[in-house]
DNA sequence: CTAATTGCAAACAGTTTGCCTCTTG
DNA sequence: CAAGAGGCAAACTGTTTGCAATTAG
């Protein structure tokens, strides 16, 4: 896994190649995403970016995230609750979700499934495994 | 897997045992859920139930679904898009989701994972596998 | 300079809540 | 008859959109 600076550079390259403008907002949003480590919601990214760009609008965050998704730079994931989370980790990996508080963490356990090409008439493109459990905090309670 | 009538009877028993009132609305909602087969959203259940109970309110549907979830009769699942789906299939099973149109189907492929008891400090309670793919319809397009 | 992008506010969709009325047990 | 459940409308939350002003290339 590359470090934040290297990934930011790649991001800039990627944008140039595709004719997308490199705006301070986009950079800040992507950087926030990289630094978050976890799987922030749009709201969380917004709060983070606002520290440096107090005038940014939440609409800009949503639009940037949508763009990034189209570029394949982030994955929109739905774990629980009613808001989408955004994941910059493009490596194959899975998640564990706390059924009590909703906390999500990456998991690197190796789950090599026999993925069929076809199932129920669907052509299979990929898969993800979500483990449910109780996080350390919620275990105590 | 039991048939609809048997499961409705169980449902009634369950409610009685817990002191919950058995109302026509709850019955209709649970029945709609059983008959749906797929993983309807609250809205879809509402539309279905409205055929027999035109005066039902969507709030009733949401409240009933929440109650059922607490009873362990349905599972609230988040696949994609911004609405929750409800799954009455309590057997261990997995899903395939069309990345294009959002269609969801049950999957009975055997994915026996080595589930660790503990991971990242979480105690693991279960897991679910979501396959992503293209449904027959979207494949053609 | 021009097309893309932003900010703002208004619009939306899904879901929840308050309150009063009705119904089940 | 009392506690619980339902109906309605208003409130809320997360997300999207239209439009005029701004900015990157």
XYZ file of C-alpha atoms (C1' of nucleotides) in Angstrom:
332
model
C 0.000 0.000 0.000
C 1.366 3.355 -1.074
C 1.611 6.335 1.229
C -0.652 9.341 1.133
C 1.632 11.544 -0.969
C 2.210 8.883 -3.580
C -1.482 8.217 -3.835
C -2.246 11.910 -4.134
C 0.214 12.139 -7.012
C -1.444 9.218 -8.729
C -4.756 10.894 -8.187
C -3.525 14.061 -9.874
C -2.158 12.090 -12.811
C -5.416 10.284 -13.126
C -7.384 13.520 -13.227
C -5.077 15.097 -15.802
C -5.333 12.084 -18.022
C -9.082 12.287 -17.947
C -9.307 16.028 -18.386
C -10.695 16.605 -14.927
C -9.784 19.817 -13.204
C -7.651 19.567 -10.149
C -9.373 21.790 -7.652
C -8.367 22.410 -4.057
C -11.696 20.920 -3.002
C -11.129 17.676 -4.833
C -7.632 17.391 -3.476
C -8.794 18.034 0.054
C -11.607 15.531 -0.240
C -9.381 12.847 -1.630
C -6.748 13.552 0.988
C -9.319 13.355 3.772
C -10.425 10.028 2.409
C -6.872 8.707 2.345
C -6.075 9.922 5.809
C -9.291 8.714 7.352
C -8.190 5.112 7.262
C -11.655 3.983 8.203
C -14.713 4.258 5.981
C -16.045 7.743 6.392
C -19.470 8.934 5.363
C -19.887 12.002 3.184
C -20.767 13.949 6.303
C -17.567 12.921 8.064
C -15.455 13.894 5.082
C -17.273 17.195 4.913
C -16.508 17.919 8.573
C -12.861 17.073 8.052
C -12.422 19.115 4.889
C -14.209 22.068 6.427
C -11.319 22.536 8.826
C -9.146 23.743 5.942
C -11.856 24.938 3.569
C -14.576 26.418 5.726
C -16.664 27.509 2.740
C -16.899 24.145 1.075
C -20.372 22.830 0.487
C -21.622 19.340 1.220
C -22.879 19.185 -2.356
C -19.292 19.502 -3.545
C -18.323 16.580 -1.361
C -21.070 14.413 -2.792
C -20.211 15.415 -6.333
C -16.520 14.731 -5.835
C -17.222 11.351 -4.279
C -19.429 10.426 -7.168
C -16.709 11.432 -9.601
C -14.096 9.448 -7.690
C -16.348 6.450 -7.762
C -16.616 6.669 -11.528
C -12.830 6.852 -11.726
C -12.617 3.735 -9.623
C -10.781 5.585 -6.883
C -13.290 4.886 -4.171
C -15.949 2.329 -3.573
C -19.312 3.269 -2.141
C -20.287 0.715 0.464
C -23.452 0.092 2.426
C -23.026 -1.573 5.752
C -25.908 -0.604 7.928
C -27.639 2.552 9.010
C -28.881 4.773 6.274
C -25.797 6.410 4.958
C -23.217 5.355 2.446
C -19.590 4.918 3.423
C -16.659 5.495 1.114
C -13.705 3.176 0.917
C -10.413 4.166 -0.772
C -8.831 0.817 -0.180
C -8.992 -0.687 -3.629
C -7.231 -3.888 -2.667
C -9.366 -6.974 -2.244
C -10.431 -6.933 1.368
C -13.402 -7.460 3.635
C -15.068 -5.833 6.582
C -16.259 -6.455 10.062
C -19.201 -4.427 11.280
C -20.268 -4.004 14.858
C -23.928 -4.882 15.036
C -24.388 -2.625 17.997
C -22.634 0.645 17.189
C -22.058 0.286 13.455
C -18.260 0.622 13.635
C -16.544 -0.809 10.566
C -13.000 -2.090 10.170
C -10.998 -3.587 7.360
C -10.147 -7.213 7.588
C -7.298 -8.983 5.973
C -8.238 -12.547 6.728
C -7.868 -14.624 3.630
C -11.221 -15.745 2.358
C -10.549 -17.233 -1.013
C -13.932 -18.310 -2.215
C -14.563 -20.410 -5.242
C -16.281 -17.732 -7.185
C -18.488 -19.126 -9.897
C -18.577 -17.207 -13.194
C -22.328 -17.512 -13.376
C -24.956 -17.805 -10.687
C -28.742 -17.521 -10.978
C -28.184 -16.225 -14.487
C -26.043 -13.369 -13.172
C -22.480 -13.029 -14.321
C -20.396 -12.611 -11.227
C -17.993 -9.681 -11.097
C -16.795 -9.836 -7.534
C -17.803 -10.408 -3.993
C -17.373 -9.025 -0.542
C -17.621 -10.637 2.809
C -19.065 -8.797 5.738
C -18.527 -10.198 9.168
C -20.905 -9.147 11.885
C -19.741 -8.964 15.444
C -19.255 -6.911 18.539
C -16.436 -4.437 18.751
C -14.295 -4.300 21.878
C -16.284 -1.374 23.270
C -19.685 -2.903 22.767
C -18.522 -6.239 24.118
C -17.975 -4.721 27.542
C -21.386 -3.063 27.607
C -38.321 -24.125 4.651
C -41.889 -23.991 5.954
C -44.785 -22.793 3.878
C -46.492 -19.454 4.273
C -49.355 -20.690 6.458
C -47.096 -22.516 8.849
C -44.875 -19.500 9.169
C -47.843 -17.250 9.762
C -48.977 -19.529 12.577
C -45.551 -19.404 14.128
C -45.643 -15.670 13.829
C -48.934 -15.514 15.706
C -47.590 -17.776 18.449
C -44.548 -15.628 18.716
C -46.592 -12.475 19.124
C -48.869 -14.018 21.731
C -45.928 -15.231 23.729
C -44.492 -11.752 23.795
C -47.744 -9.976 24.518
C -47.848 -8.264 21.159
C -51.231 -7.591 19.668
C -52.103 -9.453 16.526
C -53.511 -6.817 14.235
C -54.665 -7.218 10.666
C -51.943 -4.797 9.622
C -49.160 -6.815 11.200
C -50.486 -9.993 9.689
C -50.750 -8.448 6.267
C -47.262 -7.018 6.470
C -45.730 -10.270 7.591
C -47.625 -12.172 4.942
C -46.499 -9.779 2.236
C -42.954 -10.294 3.398
C -43.296 -14.061 3.232
C -44.908 -14.040 -0.152
C -42.517 -11.564 -1.672
C -39.740 -14.112 -1.884
C -37.280 -11.417 -2.778
C -36.079 -8.678 -0.457
C -38.659 -5.961 -0.564
C -38.191 -2.429 0.664
C -40.670 -0.868 3.072
C -42.197 0.959 0.150
C -42.741 -2.264 -1.795
C -44.385 -3.938 1.174
C -46.563 -0.887 1.641
C -47.721 -1.033 -1.978
C -48.506 -4.722 -1.647
C -50.384 -4.434 1.635
C -52.338 -1.455 0.372
C -54.135 -3.728 -2.083
C -56.013 -5.339 0.793
C -55.812 -2.505 3.339
C -56.069 0.688 1.374
C -56.005 2.867 4.482
C -52.779 1.535 5.916
C -50.076 4.066 6.529
C -46.434 3.741 5.613
C -45.561 4.582 9.203
C -47.332 1.418 10.285
C -45.230 -0.572 7.876
C -42.027 0.885 9.242
C -43.105 0.323 12.825
C -44.120 -3.266 12.146
C -40.861 -4.007 10.376
C -38.911 -2.587 13.273
C -40.864 -4.770 15.671
C -40.317 -7.846 13.532
C -36.636 -7.118 13.449
C -36.519 -7.028 17.227
C -38.310 -10.362 17.315
C -35.699 -11.777 14.970
C -38.320 -12.465 12.323
C -36.742 -10.338 9.647
C -33.314 -9.026 8.938
C -32.775 -5.499 7.717
C -30.204 -5.557 4.967
C -28.358 -2.849 3.091
C -27.202 -3.735 -0.358
C -26.910 -0.562 -2.307
C -29.038 2.410 -3.114
C -30.443 4.320 -0.228
C -33.152 2.142 1.099
C -33.211 -0.795 3.437
C -34.417 -4.179 2.316
C -36.099 -6.722 4.547
C -35.278 -10.399 4.450
C -37.500 -13.036 6.098
C -35.234 -15.885 5.124
C -33.571 -16.668 8.412
C -31.543 -19.568 7.072
C -27.887 -18.967 6.435
C -27.692 -17.700 2.897
C -26.036 -15.125 0.721
C -26.939 -12.649 -1.970
C -26.103 -11.540 -5.428
C -26.702 -7.918 -6.286
C -26.833 -6.453 -9.762
C -24.456 -3.534 -9.831
C -26.471 -1.903 -12.542
C -30.118 -2.110 -11.504
C -29.828 -3.124 -7.863
C -31.787 -6.374 -8.194
C -31.062 -8.798 -5.377
C -31.441 -12.564 -5.278
C -30.802 -15.258 -2.728
C -27.934 -17.570 -3.348
C -27.496 -21.045 -2.068
C -23.963 -21.688 -3.157
C -22.009 -23.223 -0.346
C -19.435 -20.821 0.968
C -18.054 -22.401 4.065
C -15.617 -19.901 5.401
C -13.245 -20.483 8.226
C -14.834 -18.063 10.583
C -12.496 -16.975 13.305
C -14.015 -16.407 16.760
C -12.095 -13.199 17.182
C -10.839 -10.696 14.656
C -9.428 -7.215 15.207
C -10.648 -7.483 18.789
C -14.213 -8.071 17.597
C -16.018 -11.214 18.533
C -17.468 -12.594 15.361
C -21.160 -13.461 15.348
C -21.715 -14.268 11.715
C -20.975 -13.247 8.200
C -22.611 -12.685 4.900
C -21.270 -12.831 1.424
C -22.482 -10.447 -1.215
C -21.674 -11.207 -4.791
C -21.749 -8.362 -7.258
C -22.645 -8.999 -10.837
C -24.895 -8.277 -13.754
C -28.376 -9.719 -13.870
C -29.636 -11.311 -17.096
C -31.505 -8.150 -18.066
C -28.613 -5.792 -17.551
C -26.202 -8.135 -19.277
C -28.017 -7.667 -22.573
C -28.034 -3.885 -22.303
C -11.587 32.627 -22.668
C -14.452 28.615 -22.042
C -15.936 24.649 -20.082
C -15.856 22.591 -15.835
C -16.656 23.145 -11.070
C -18.340 25.317 -6.945
C -21.661 27.225 -3.422
C -26.081 28.021 -2.115
C -30.680 26.995 -1.515
C -34.370 24.455 -2.694
C -36.050 19.899 -3.811
C -36.266 15.018 -2.922
C -36.549 10.292 -0.992
C -36.611 7.393 2.779
C -37.578 7.122 7.514
C -39.131 8.598 12.116
C -42.036 10.983 15.478
C -46.014 13.305 18.016
C -50.415 13.183 18.907
C -54.882 11.813 18.976
C -58.145 8.005 17.802
C -59.215 3.268 17.453
C -58.827 -1.660 18.595
C -57.185 -5.928 20.736
C -57.017 -8.750 24.619
C -61.574 -0.686 29.895
C -56.508 -0.067 29.507
C -52.444 -0.602 27.079
C -50.908 -1.063 22.752
C -51.267 -0.107 17.849
C -52.657 2.621 13.852
C -53.367 6.885 10.871
C -52.076 11.259 9.560
C -49.152 15.003 8.974
C -45.168 17.203 10.171
C -40.305 16.727 11.053
C -35.775 14.907 10.045
C -31.714 12.970 7.659
C -29.077 11.859 3.833
C -28.582 12.970 -0.924
C -29.381 15.337 -5.368
C -30.299 19.222 -8.488
C -30.792 23.980 -10.777
C -28.591 27.972 -11.361
C -25.642 31.813 -11.190
C -20.867 32.978 -9.953
C -16.123 31.404 -9.960
C -11.883 29.191 -11.498
C -8.544 25.846 -13.711
C -6.384 24.897 -17.843
